[in-house]
Every structure is written in C-alpha cells, then in structure tokens.
Coordinates of N, CA and C in Angstrom, one line a residue:
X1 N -14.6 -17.1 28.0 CA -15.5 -16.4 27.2 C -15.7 -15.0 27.6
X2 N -15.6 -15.0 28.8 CA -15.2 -13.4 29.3 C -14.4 -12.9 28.9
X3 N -12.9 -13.0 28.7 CA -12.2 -12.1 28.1 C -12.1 -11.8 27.1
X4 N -13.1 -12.7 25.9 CA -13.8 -11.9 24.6 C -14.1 -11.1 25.0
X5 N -15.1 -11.0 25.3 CA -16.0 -9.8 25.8 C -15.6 -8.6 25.7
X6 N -14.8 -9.1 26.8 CA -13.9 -7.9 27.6 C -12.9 -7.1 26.5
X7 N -11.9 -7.9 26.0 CA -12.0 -7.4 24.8 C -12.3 -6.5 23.9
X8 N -13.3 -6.4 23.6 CA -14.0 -5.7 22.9 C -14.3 -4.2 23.5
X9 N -14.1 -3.7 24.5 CA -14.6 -2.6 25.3 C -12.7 -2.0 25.2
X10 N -11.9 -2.5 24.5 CA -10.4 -1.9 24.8 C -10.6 -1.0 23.3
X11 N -9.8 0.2 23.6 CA -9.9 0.8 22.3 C -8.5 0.4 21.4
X12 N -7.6 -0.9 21.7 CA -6.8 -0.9 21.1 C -7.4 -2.4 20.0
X13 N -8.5 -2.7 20.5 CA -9.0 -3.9 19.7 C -9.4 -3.1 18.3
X14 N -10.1 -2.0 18.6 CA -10.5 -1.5 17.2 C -9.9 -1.1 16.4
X15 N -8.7 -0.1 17.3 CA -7.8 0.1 16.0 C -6.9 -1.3 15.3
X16 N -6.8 -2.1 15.8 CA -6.2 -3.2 15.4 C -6.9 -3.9 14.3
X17 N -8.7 -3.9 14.4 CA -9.4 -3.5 13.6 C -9.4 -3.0 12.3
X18 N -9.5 -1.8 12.5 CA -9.4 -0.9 11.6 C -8.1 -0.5 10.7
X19 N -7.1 -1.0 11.7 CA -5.9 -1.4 10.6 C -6.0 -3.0 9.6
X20 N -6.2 -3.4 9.9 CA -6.7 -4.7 9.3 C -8.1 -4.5 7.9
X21 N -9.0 -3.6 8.1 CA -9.5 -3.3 7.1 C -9.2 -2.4 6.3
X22 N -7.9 -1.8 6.8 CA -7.5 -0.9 6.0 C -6.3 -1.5 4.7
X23 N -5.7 -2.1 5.6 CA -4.4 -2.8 4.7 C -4.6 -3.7 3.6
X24 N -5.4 -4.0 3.3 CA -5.8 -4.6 1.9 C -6.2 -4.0 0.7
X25 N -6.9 -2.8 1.0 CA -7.1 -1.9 -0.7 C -5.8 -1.1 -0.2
X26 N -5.8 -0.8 0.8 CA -3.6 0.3 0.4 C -3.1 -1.2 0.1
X27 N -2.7 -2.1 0.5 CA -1.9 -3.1 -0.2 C -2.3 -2.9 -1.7
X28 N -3.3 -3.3 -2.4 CA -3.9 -3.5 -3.5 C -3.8 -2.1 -4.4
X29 N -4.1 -1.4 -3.7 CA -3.8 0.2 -4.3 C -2.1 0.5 -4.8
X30 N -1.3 0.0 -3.6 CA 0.0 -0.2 -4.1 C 0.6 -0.6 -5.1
X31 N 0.0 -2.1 -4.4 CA 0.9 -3.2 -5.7 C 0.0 -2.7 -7.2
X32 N -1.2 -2.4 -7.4 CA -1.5 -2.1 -9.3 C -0.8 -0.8 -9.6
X33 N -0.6 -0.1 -8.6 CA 0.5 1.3 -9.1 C 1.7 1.2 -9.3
X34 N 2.0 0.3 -8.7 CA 3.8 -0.6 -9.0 C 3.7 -1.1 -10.2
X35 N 2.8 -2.1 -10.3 CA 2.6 -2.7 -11.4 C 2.4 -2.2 -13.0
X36 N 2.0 -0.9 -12.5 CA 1.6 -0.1 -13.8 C 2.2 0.4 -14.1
X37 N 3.0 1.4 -13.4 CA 4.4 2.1 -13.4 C 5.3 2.2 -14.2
X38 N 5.6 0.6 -13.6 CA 6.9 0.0 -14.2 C 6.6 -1.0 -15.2
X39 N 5.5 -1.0 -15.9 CA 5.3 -2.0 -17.3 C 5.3 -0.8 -18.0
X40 N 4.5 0.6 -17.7 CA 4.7 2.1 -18.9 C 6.4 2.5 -18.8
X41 N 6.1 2.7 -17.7 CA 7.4 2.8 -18.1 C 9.3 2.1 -18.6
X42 N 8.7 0.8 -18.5 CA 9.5 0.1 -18.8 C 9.5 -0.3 -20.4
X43 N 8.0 0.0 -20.9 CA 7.6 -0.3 -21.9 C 8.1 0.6 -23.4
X44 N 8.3 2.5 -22.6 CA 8.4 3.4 -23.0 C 10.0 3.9 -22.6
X45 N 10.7 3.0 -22.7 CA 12.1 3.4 -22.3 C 13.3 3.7 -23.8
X46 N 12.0 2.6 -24.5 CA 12.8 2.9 -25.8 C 12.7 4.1 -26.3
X47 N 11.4 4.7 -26.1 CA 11.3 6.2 -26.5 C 12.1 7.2 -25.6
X48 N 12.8 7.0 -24.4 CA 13.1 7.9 -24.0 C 12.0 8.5 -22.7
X49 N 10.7 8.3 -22.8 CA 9.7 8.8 -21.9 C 9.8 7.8 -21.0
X50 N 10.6 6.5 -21.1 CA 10.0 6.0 -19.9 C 11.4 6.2 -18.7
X51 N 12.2 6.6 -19.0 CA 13.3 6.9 -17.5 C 12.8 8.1 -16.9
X52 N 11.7 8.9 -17.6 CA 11.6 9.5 -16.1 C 10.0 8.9 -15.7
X53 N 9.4 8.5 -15.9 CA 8.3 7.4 -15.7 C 9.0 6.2 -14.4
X54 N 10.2 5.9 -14.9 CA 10.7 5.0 -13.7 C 10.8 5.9 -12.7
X55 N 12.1 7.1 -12.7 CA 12.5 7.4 -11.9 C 11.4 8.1 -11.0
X56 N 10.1 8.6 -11.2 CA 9.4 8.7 -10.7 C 8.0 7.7 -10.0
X57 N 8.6 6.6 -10.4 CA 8.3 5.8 -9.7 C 8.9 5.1 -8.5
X58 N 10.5 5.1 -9.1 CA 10.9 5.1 -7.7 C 11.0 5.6 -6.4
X59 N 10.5 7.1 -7.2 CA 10.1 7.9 -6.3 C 8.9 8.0 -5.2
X60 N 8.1 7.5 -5.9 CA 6.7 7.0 -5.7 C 6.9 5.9 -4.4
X61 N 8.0 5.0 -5.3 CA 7.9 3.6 -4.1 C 8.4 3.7 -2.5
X62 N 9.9 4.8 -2.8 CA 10.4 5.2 -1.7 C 9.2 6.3 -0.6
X63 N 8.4 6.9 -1.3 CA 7.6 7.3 -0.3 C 6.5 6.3 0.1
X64 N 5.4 5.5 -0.1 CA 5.2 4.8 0.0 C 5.8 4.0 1.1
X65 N 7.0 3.2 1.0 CA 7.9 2.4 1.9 C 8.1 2.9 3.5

C-alpha cells in the first residue's frame, strides 16, 4: 500500500495521466475526421471535387500518423 502512495508523488505518474485523458477525444477527434473525409469525399468523386478532398485527406492522415 505504500508504493501507491509513493507513486503518486513521481511526476511521471501524471503525465501518464494526462496522456491517458488525453488520448480519447484526439482518438475520437481523429477517427470522425477520417470518417468524414473520406465518405465527402468519396461521395463527390463523381463530380470531380472529391480527389482533391481525398488527397487532402491523405494528407491530413499522414500528418496526424
């Protein structure tokens, strides 16, 4: 039970923390901007507007990654 404690007084617990509350709205922020992306733009390919809608998405994904 002490080395909970103890624990808690390291500054690497919090950021481990705070990575952990972070990674779920950026996960979630990600994946519905993927998701959107590439249904507009996949959707709008027949017109012609959607290849650069992709390719700027892939662009999107590679930074992201």
């Amino acid at each position: 039970m002490e080395t909970l404690f103890k624990a808690l007084g390291h500054k690497q617990t919090w950021l481990n923390v705070l990575y952990l509350l972070m990674a779920f709205p950026l996960g979630t922020f990600y994946f519905v901007l993927l998701v959107t992306a590439l249904s507009v733009g996949l959707s709008t390919v027949i017109i012609w507007i959607g290849i650069p809608i992709l390719f700027l998405t892939y662009l999107a994904v590679r930074g992201l990654v």
